[in-house]
Amino acid sequence: MGIHSANTEAVTRIKRGTARLTGIRIAKDVVPALQQGKVLLHAGPPVPWNNMCGTMQGAMIGAMLFEGWATTPADAEALGASGDVAFSPCHHHRCIGPMAGIVSPSMAMYVTTNETFGVDVYTTLNMGLGKVLRMGAYGPEIIEKLRWMNSGMAEILEKAIPACGGLDIKQLMIQALQMGDELHNRNKAASSLFLRSLAPFIAGVGGPDAVKTLAHLGSSDGMFLNNAMAACKAMIDPAHGIPDCTLVTAFSRNGVEFGIRVSGLGDHWFTAPSPFVKGVYFPGYGPQDANRDIGDSAITETCGLGAFAMAAAPAITQLVGGTPKSATEITLRMYEITETESDVFRIPSLDFRGVPLGVDIRKVIETGLEPEIDTGISHKQAGVGQIGAGLTVAPMACFAQAVEAFAALRGAAQ
Amino acid sequence: MDTPSQDITSSPLTVVALGVDMFADALAEQGVTVIRVDWRPPAEEAERAYDLLPLLED
C-alpha cells in the first residue's frame, strides 16, 4: 500500500468512527477469555504477577476477593503468585481501564460501539474518588461497593441506557472539549453532560438504586474517564492492523513498563520503563511516594486528546502545573509528530483548529519530540489512591524499537 | 577554481538557527534577521532508528 496511503487510510478510519454507549454487559458474557478458568485483565502491556507494581497487585487482590476466588487478602495474594490465575492486557480483549484497569469476569461493563465499523469496546463502571479498586484498594468497603455497582447500579444502567436510545459519547466529548475539558485528566464538563443526559432515564427506572446511581455518577468530576477511554479505543481500533501504517494505535502503561502498539506492526508491544510523572502533589505527598505512570488512559492522547488537547483546557494547569501558555505550547508541539488534525475535536483558543491526530513513529524519531501525556499520579503502595497529577512522556526508546522493527520488515520485504 | 571570499560583515545577514535559541535571541536583539528551526539532535537511544528513517519513506 505504501506508508503514505496506509497512514491516510488509518486517519480516515479514525475520523469516520463513531462512539455510542449502547448498553451494559457482564464481562464474561462478552470477553471469551474470561470464560476460561481464572483470568483477570489489566492495563498496559503484559506483566506477570511477580513484576506487577503495588497498585496493580492490590487491585488484583481486590478483584479476586470480589470474584470469591479468595476470602482473605493473604489468600488472594498467594493465589495471584501461584500461577493459577492468568493475567492479560485489556487491550487484547477489546477492553480498556484506567490506572490498574482490572477487569474480572463478573464485572459490569459499559458497551461503547463504533457503529461505522461494528466494533464494541468494554470498560468498567468508574468507582469514583479516593480509595478505589483501580488505585489498588481492596478493603471490605471497596468490595461491598463493587458488589453494589456491579449489581444494583448495573441493573439501573442496563435499563436506562436503552431507554435513552444509547448515548452519543463522541458528540458529548466534542462539546466537553469546548467547555474546558481535555478528556483525560479533566472530565468535569463531560461528567456533568453524561449525568445530565442519563438522569431522566435513571429517574424513570426509579427506586432506591436509581437514587444511589444518580448520587454516584455525580460524585466525581472524573467519572466520565472510563467512557472517554472506551470511545477513543472504539474509534482507533479500526485503524490498527493496516500494513505499512506507521501510526500509533495504543499508548498504555502497567505501572512498570510503558508500551506502544503501531498499526502496521501487529500486536507487538514496544516497551520501555514507565516514566515517573512530573507534577503537583496533594498535601503530604511527594515524588518519593509515587508509582511509575500506570493505566490505559493514554488512549486519549493516541486520539489527540489529553495532553495533545491541553490548549483547550487551561484550567488543568492548576492540577498538573504549568501555565495556560505552556499548555498551549504542548499542543502546538504535538502537531509536529502527528499525521493530521481532527475534523471534529476542535480547540477554541486556536481558532477552532482540530486537535493533533495520529502519532507517526517516524516523526517522533525525526524531531526528537516525545508524545506528552497529562495524567494522575498513583501512590506506589496499594490502596492509598491518587496523590497528585502532572505530565510525562511516552519514552523515545519505544519509538526507536518500533522504527527498527518497521525497517527490518521493509528490508525483509525487499 | 577558487571561490572568492565574501565579507559577511558588510552585507545584510539572514541567519538560520537550528535549535540554538540563545544564539538566535542574541542575534535578534542585534537586529539580525533570524529564522528559527526547532531542531534537536536525535536522542542517544534513537540514533540507530534515526539512521533507518530513509528506509521508512515511500
XYZ file of C-alpha atoms in Angstrom:
472
model
C 0.000 0.000 0.000
C 2.832 2.404 0.850
C 3.224 4.288 4.104
C 1.557 7.484 2.943
C -1.557 5.674 1.704
C -1.639 3.463 4.791
C -1.430 6.411 7.149
C -4.131 8.251 5.198
C -6.359 5.181 5.424
C -5.774 4.971 9.179
C -6.732 8.561 9.981
C -9.698 8.335 7.604
C -10.981 5.358 9.596
C -10.417 7.169 12.910
C -12.298 10.244 11.684
C -15.194 8.171 10.286
C -15.577 6.296 13.563
C -18.446 6.796 15.961
C -18.717 6.056 19.686
C -22.143 5.339 21.127
C -22.822 3.997 24.594
C -25.202 1.179 23.781
C -25.605 -0.803 26.962
C -24.257 -2.734 29.918
C -22.994 -6.319 29.708
C -21.289 -8.649 32.149
C -17.611 -9.066 31.268
C -17.585 -12.864 30.951
C -20.512 -12.731 28.516
C -18.644 -10.556 26.040
C -14.960 -11.406 26.614
C -14.369 -15.067 25.693
C -11.017 -15.201 27.531
C -12.799 -14.574 30.826
C -14.721 -17.818 30.403
C -11.537 -19.924 30.532
C -10.705 -20.580 34.190
C -9.467 -17.789 36.437
C -8.466 -14.851 34.213
C -8.014 -11.168 35.072
C -7.359 -8.365 32.613
C -5.157 -5.351 33.394
C -3.928 -2.070 31.982
C -0.775 -1.804 29.959
C 1.413 -4.332 28.153
C 1.754 -7.897 29.506
C 3.209 -8.198 33.020
C 3.496 -11.300 35.247
C 2.382 -11.237 38.886
C 5.901 -11.046 40.335
C 6.711 -7.941 38.276
C 3.474 -6.068 38.993
C 3.686 -2.832 40.963
C 1.947 -2.475 44.321
C -1.025 -0.616 42.853
C -1.731 -3.353 40.345
C -1.218 -6.256 42.761
C -3.584 -4.550 45.198
C -6.218 -4.160 42.515
C -5.763 -7.808 41.525
C -6.287 -8.831 45.163
C -9.477 -6.776 45.261
C -10.768 -8.382 42.068
C -10.050 -11.897 43.400
C -11.948 -11.099 46.612
C -14.819 -9.643 44.570
C -14.986 -12.806 42.454
C -14.914 -15.009 45.546
C -11.734 -16.759 44.407
C -10.211 -15.999 47.833
C -11.684 -14.979 51.188
C -8.723 -13.034 52.614
C -6.173 -10.685 51.047
C -3.371 -13.076 52.041
C -5.101 -15.962 50.245
C -5.681 -13.742 47.199
C -2.022 -12.754 47.146
C -0.983 -16.398 47.342
C -3.416 -17.251 44.544
C -2.023 -14.464 42.367
C 1.513 -15.753 42.841
C 0.550 -19.416 42.369
C 0.249 -19.402 38.614
C -3.392 -20.481 38.796
C -4.652 -17.089 37.624
C -3.909 -15.916 34.085
C -3.275 -12.209 33.510
C -3.751 -10.495 30.157
C -3.824 -6.918 28.879
C -7.236 -5.294 28.494
C -6.168 -4.125 25.047
C -6.006 -7.732 23.799
C -9.721 -8.218 24.536
C -11.406 -5.017 23.327
C -11.348 -3.777 26.920
C -9.751 -0.735 28.484
C -9.346 0.538 32.031
C -7.818 3.467 33.968
C -4.929 3.037 36.434
C -4.659 -0.711 37.263
C -7.533 -1.237 34.832
C -8.627 -4.584 36.257
C -11.450 -6.446 34.570
C -12.773 -9.628 36.187
C -15.444 -11.981 34.848
C -18.366 -10.744 36.951
C -17.851 -7.030 36.423
C -20.463 -4.949 34.610
C -19.068 -3.223 31.549
C -20.192 -0.191 29.595
C -20.507 -1.201 25.937
C -19.311 1.520 23.551
C -19.999 0.829 19.897
C -18.284 2.219 16.833
C -21.254 1.775 14.539
C -19.284 2.661 11.399
C -17.034 -0.366 11.797
C -19.122 -2.641 14.033
C -16.600 -2.539 16.891
C -17.655 -2.894 20.547
C -15.293 -1.815 23.338
C -15.851 -2.590 27.006
C -14.888 -0.669 30.127
C -15.773 -0.953 33.791
C -18.005 1.447 35.709
C -15.884 4.175 37.325
C -15.714 3.804 41.123
C -15.236 7.487 41.822
C -12.627 9.146 44.026
C -10.393 8.155 46.914
C -9.684 4.557 47.901
C -10.887 2.648 44.859
C -10.039 -0.625 43.151
C -8.177 0.989 40.245
C -5.730 2.535 42.763
C -5.131 -0.854 44.378
C -7.585 -0.603 47.290
C -9.148 -3.875 48.427
C -10.672 -3.289 51.879
C -14.124 -4.658 52.809
C -15.814 -1.342 51.984
C -14.280 -1.459 48.493
C -15.578 -4.976 47.864
C -19.019 -4.015 49.184
C -19.154 -1.003 46.863
C -18.000 -3.145 43.939
C -20.783 -5.621 44.629
C -23.443 -2.866 44.598
C -22.018 -1.199 41.475
C -21.970 -4.487 39.607
C -25.492 -5.437 40.646
C -27.856 -2.636 41.738
C -26.196 0.162 39.761
C -25.571 -2.029 36.706
C -29.243 -3.081 36.651
C -30.333 0.559 36.681
C -27.978 1.481 33.829
C -28.959 -1.643 31.913
C -32.493 -0.206 31.741
C -31.665 3.498 31.463
C -29.206 3.347 28.550
C -31.550 1.596 26.084
C -34.399 3.824 27.304
C -32.497 6.884 26.086
C -31.653 5.198 22.792
C -27.987 4.979 23.681
C -25.744 7.977 24.205
C -23.552 9.597 21.522
C -20.324 9.683 23.518
C -18.285 11.199 20.661
C -20.651 14.196 20.427
C -20.556 14.620 24.185
C -16.740 14.681 24.066
C -16.746 17.235 21.230
C -18.883 19.524 23.396
C -16.845 18.926 26.543
C -13.597 19.818 24.739
C -15.093 23.227 24.017
C -16.118 23.579 27.651
C -12.577 23.279 29.023
C -12.034 19.513 29.307
C -9.189 17.606 27.666
C -10.952 14.258 28.319
C -8.062 12.575 30.162
C -7.161 14.391 33.337
C -10.069 16.830 33.169
C -13.551 15.430 32.546
C -15.519 17.925 34.629
C -17.795 19.106 31.812
C -18.058 15.663 30.227
C -19.069 14.037 33.544
C -21.754 16.693 34.005
C -23.067 16.260 30.457
C -23.078 12.473 30.938
C -25.120 12.710 34.134
C -27.459 15.304 32.615
C -28.108 13.046 29.609
C -28.817 9.897 31.594
C -30.502 11.355 34.681
C -34.093 11.473 33.352
C -33.855 7.844 32.266
C -32.269 6.703 35.517
C -35.010 8.542 37.384
C -37.502 6.837 35.117
C -36.337 3.432 36.293
C -36.997 4.568 39.838
C -36.303 3.014 43.227
C -33.550 3.438 45.815
C -30.832 2.093 43.499
C -31.718 4.771 40.946
C -31.232 7.469 43.578
C -27.948 5.896 44.643
C -26.808 5.629 40.999
C -27.510 9.302 40.387
C -25.580 10.225 43.522
C -22.657 8.041 42.499
C -22.471 9.399 38.942
C -22.488 12.931 40.347
C -19.823 12.247 42.960
C -16.702 12.712 40.832
C -15.546 15.121 38.120
C -13.557 12.234 36.663
C -16.500 9.845 36.376
C -16.514 10.078 32.568
C -12.875 8.993 32.118
C -13.766 5.336 31.504
C -16.306 6.363 28.855
C -13.821 8.701 27.135
C -11.241 5.921 27.062
C -13.672 3.394 25.630
C -14.757 5.872 22.960
C -11.151 6.564 21.959
C -10.353 2.843 21.710
C -13.549 2.237 19.723
C -12.530 4.949 17.256
C -8.861 3.959 16.949
C -9.067 0.139 16.927
C -10.292 0.002 13.294
C -7.051 1.809 12.362
C -4.912 -0.986 13.853
C -3.528 -3.690 11.611
C -3.119 -1.687 8.381
C 0.035 -2.922 6.609
C 2.678 -0.211 6.135
C 0.988 2.141 8.604
C 3.432 3.918 10.946
C 0.805 5.442 13.249
C 0.485 4.572 16.936
C -2.779 2.883 17.929
C -2.150 2.499 21.661
C -0.147 4.117 24.421
C -0.519 2.089 27.610
C 1.223 1.564 30.981
C 1.141 -1.199 33.565
C 2.947 0.761 36.278
C 6.268 -0.885 35.389
C 6.508 -0.591 31.622
C 5.178 1.865 29.054
C 4.085 0.199 25.816
C 3.055 1.390 22.367
C 1.388 -0.511 19.551
C 1.754 0.537 15.930
C -0.861 -0.099 13.260
C 1.443 -1.768 10.742
C 3.400 -3.824 13.279
C 0.737 -6.222 14.502
C 0.029 -6.834 18.140
C 3.630 -6.431 19.302
C 4.225 -4.091 22.241
C 7.295 -1.874 22.093
C 8.159 -1.203 25.713
C 10.432 0.804 27.973
C 10.437 1.516 31.714
C 7.340 3.529 32.547
C 8.403 7.058 33.477
C 7.540 8.907 36.657
C 5.027 11.726 36.287
C 6.330 15.234 36.994
C 3.681 17.421 38.527
C 1.874 18.727 41.556
C 1.369 16.578 44.636
C -1.537 16.686 47.066
C -0.580 17.922 50.558
C 1.529 15.413 52.459
C 2.825 13.568 49.387
C 5.881 13.882 47.205
C 7.878 12.173 44.455
C 9.201 9.598 46.917
C 5.642 8.227 47.244
C 4.821 7.969 43.563
C 4.275 4.902 41.427
C 5.500 4.943 37.845
C 2.953 6.006 35.254
C 0.115 3.480 35.044
C -3.121 2.923 33.132
C -4.710 2.567 29.712
C -5.894 6.181 29.894
C -3.216 7.431 27.482
C -5.505 6.060 24.753
C -6.899 9.585 24.918
C -3.573 11.065 23.759
C -3.491 8.431 20.997
C -6.682 10.076 19.718
C -5.418 13.658 20.018
C -6.976 14.405 23.388
C -5.482 14.637 26.893
C -2.155 16.471 26.751
C -2.479 16.830 22.979
C -5.556 18.998 23.571
C -4.253 20.873 26.632
C -4.655 24.178 24.817
C -8.403 23.594 25.229
C -8.097 23.067 28.989
C -6.100 25.908 30.556
C -7.646 25.224 33.978
C -5.902 21.819 34.088
C -2.635 23.638 34.808
C -3.894 24.271 38.329
C -3.809 20.494 38.819
C -0.746 19.445 36.821
C 1.412 22.560 36.986
C 2.487 24.935 34.244
C 0.548 27.829 32.800
C -2.132 28.237 30.142
C 0.705 29.384 27.828
C 2.718 26.228 28.470
C -0.429 24.136 27.960
C -0.861 25.705 24.533
C 2.806 25.131 23.718
C 2.374 21.414 24.446
C -0.479 21.157 21.966
C 1.464 23.100 19.345
C 4.459 20.736 19.748
C 2.270 17.697 19.231
C 1.242 18.906 15.755
C 4.866 18.238 14.751
C 4.615 14.497 15.391
C 1.152 13.774 14.067
C -0.249 12.902 10.658
C -3.252 15.211 10.604
C -5.767 17.241 12.629
C -9.170 16.143 13.822
C -12.117 17.394 11.853
C -14.440 17.483 14.870
C -12.416 17.780 18.107
C -11.577 21.480 17.899
C -9.792 23.899 20.208
C -11.495 27.294 20.603
C -8.340 29.167 21.643
C -6.552 28.022 18.478
C -9.281 29.426 16.237
C -11.060 26.071 16.434
C -8.113 24.187 14.971
C -8.564 20.397 15.156
C -6.507 18.504 17.753
C -3.274 16.824 16.559
C -4.202 13.305 15.452
C -2.215 10.193 14.523
C 1.230 9.960 16.158
C 3.739 8.895 13.500
C 6.677 6.907 14.885
C 8.904 8.383 12.155
C 8.151 11.959 13.188
C 8.892 11.201 16.844
C 12.385 9.961 15.883
C 12.939 12.708 13.329
C 12.002 15.584 15.649
C 13.130 14.094 18.949
C 9.776 15.115 20.442
C 8.272 12.509 22.759
C 4.445 12.477 22.890
C 3.268 14.195 26.063
C 0.750 12.715 28.455
C -1.287 14.520 31.105
C -2.231 12.113 33.865
C -2.765 11.293 37.523
C -0.106 10.080 39.964
C -0.844 6.960 42.000
C 0.784 6.133 45.339
C 3.205 3.241 44.997
C 1.512 1.377 47.844
C -1.701 -0.406 47.041
C -4.875 1.302 48.145
C -3.642 4.771 49.090
C -5.051 6.321 45.932
C -4.223 9.287 43.754
C -1.593 11.602 45.234
C -1.193 14.161 42.506
C -1.256 14.864 38.783
C 1.200 16.025 36.183
C 2.854 15.473 32.861
C 5.002 12.715 31.452
C 6.054 11.418 28.055
C 5.935 8.264 26.003
C 9.573 7.113 26.111
C 11.686 7.589 22.988
C 13.001 4.021 23.311
C 9.550 2.648 22.386
C 9.582 4.568 19.101
C 13.181 3.645 18.343
C 12.295 -0.037 18.702
C 9.227 0.427 16.512
C 11.156 2.179 13.747
C 13.831 -0.517 13.813
C 11.143 -3.199 13.578
C 9.485 -1.382 10.678
C 12.797 -1.047 8.865
C 13.502 -4.746 9.358
C 10.054 -5.572 7.955
C 10.649 -3.417 4.914
C 14.126 -4.832 4.476
C 12.783 -8.378 4.597
C 10.080 -7.493 2.089
C 12.540 -6.146 -0.464
C 38.539 27.288 -9.359
C 38.781 29.197 -6.127
C 35.569 30.625 -4.718
C 36.013 34.327 -3.988
C 35.759 35.029 -0.288
C 32.857 37.102 0.998
C 32.942 39.741 3.665
C 29.884 38.629 5.624
C 30.012 41.662 7.887
C 29.379 44.194 5.147
C 26.154 42.828 3.705
C 22.777 42.152 5.289
C 22.669 38.782 7.014
C 19.883 36.290 7.358
C 20.751 33.548 9.831
C 19.106 30.169 10.137
C 19.420 28.907 13.712
C 18.978 25.176 14.176
C 17.758 24.761 17.719
C 20.193 27.138 19.430
C 17.703 29.589 20.895
C 20.303 31.532 22.890
C 22.292 32.328 19.726
C 19.096 33.212 17.890
C 17.982 35.503 20.722
C 21.334 37.289 20.774
C 21.252 37.865 17.017
C 17.631 39.040 17.066
C 18.451 41.534 19.804
C 21.068 42.998 17.482
C 18.585 43.409 14.678
C 19.748 40.430 12.642
C 17.076 38.545 10.722
C 16.906 35.070 12.258
C 14.926 32.092 11.019
C 14.498 29.664 13.886
C 14.229 25.960 13.192
C 13.079 23.871 16.155
C 15.619 21.063 15.813
C 17.457 18.899 18.251
C 19.922 16.068 17.635
C 18.413 12.591 17.965
C 18.330 11.106 21.436
C 21.097 8.575 22.071
C 18.669 5.655 22.179
C 17.193 6.794 18.855
C 20.400 7.261 16.856
C 20.141 3.914 15.056
C 16.444 4.464 14.365
C 17.214 7.953 13.034
C 19.676 6.445 10.535
C 16.999 3.952 9.438
C 14.384 6.619 8.646
C 15.202 6.713 4.897
C 14.011 3.103 4.754
C 10.607 4.278 6.002
C 9.885 6.502 3.034
C 7.689 5.583 0.090
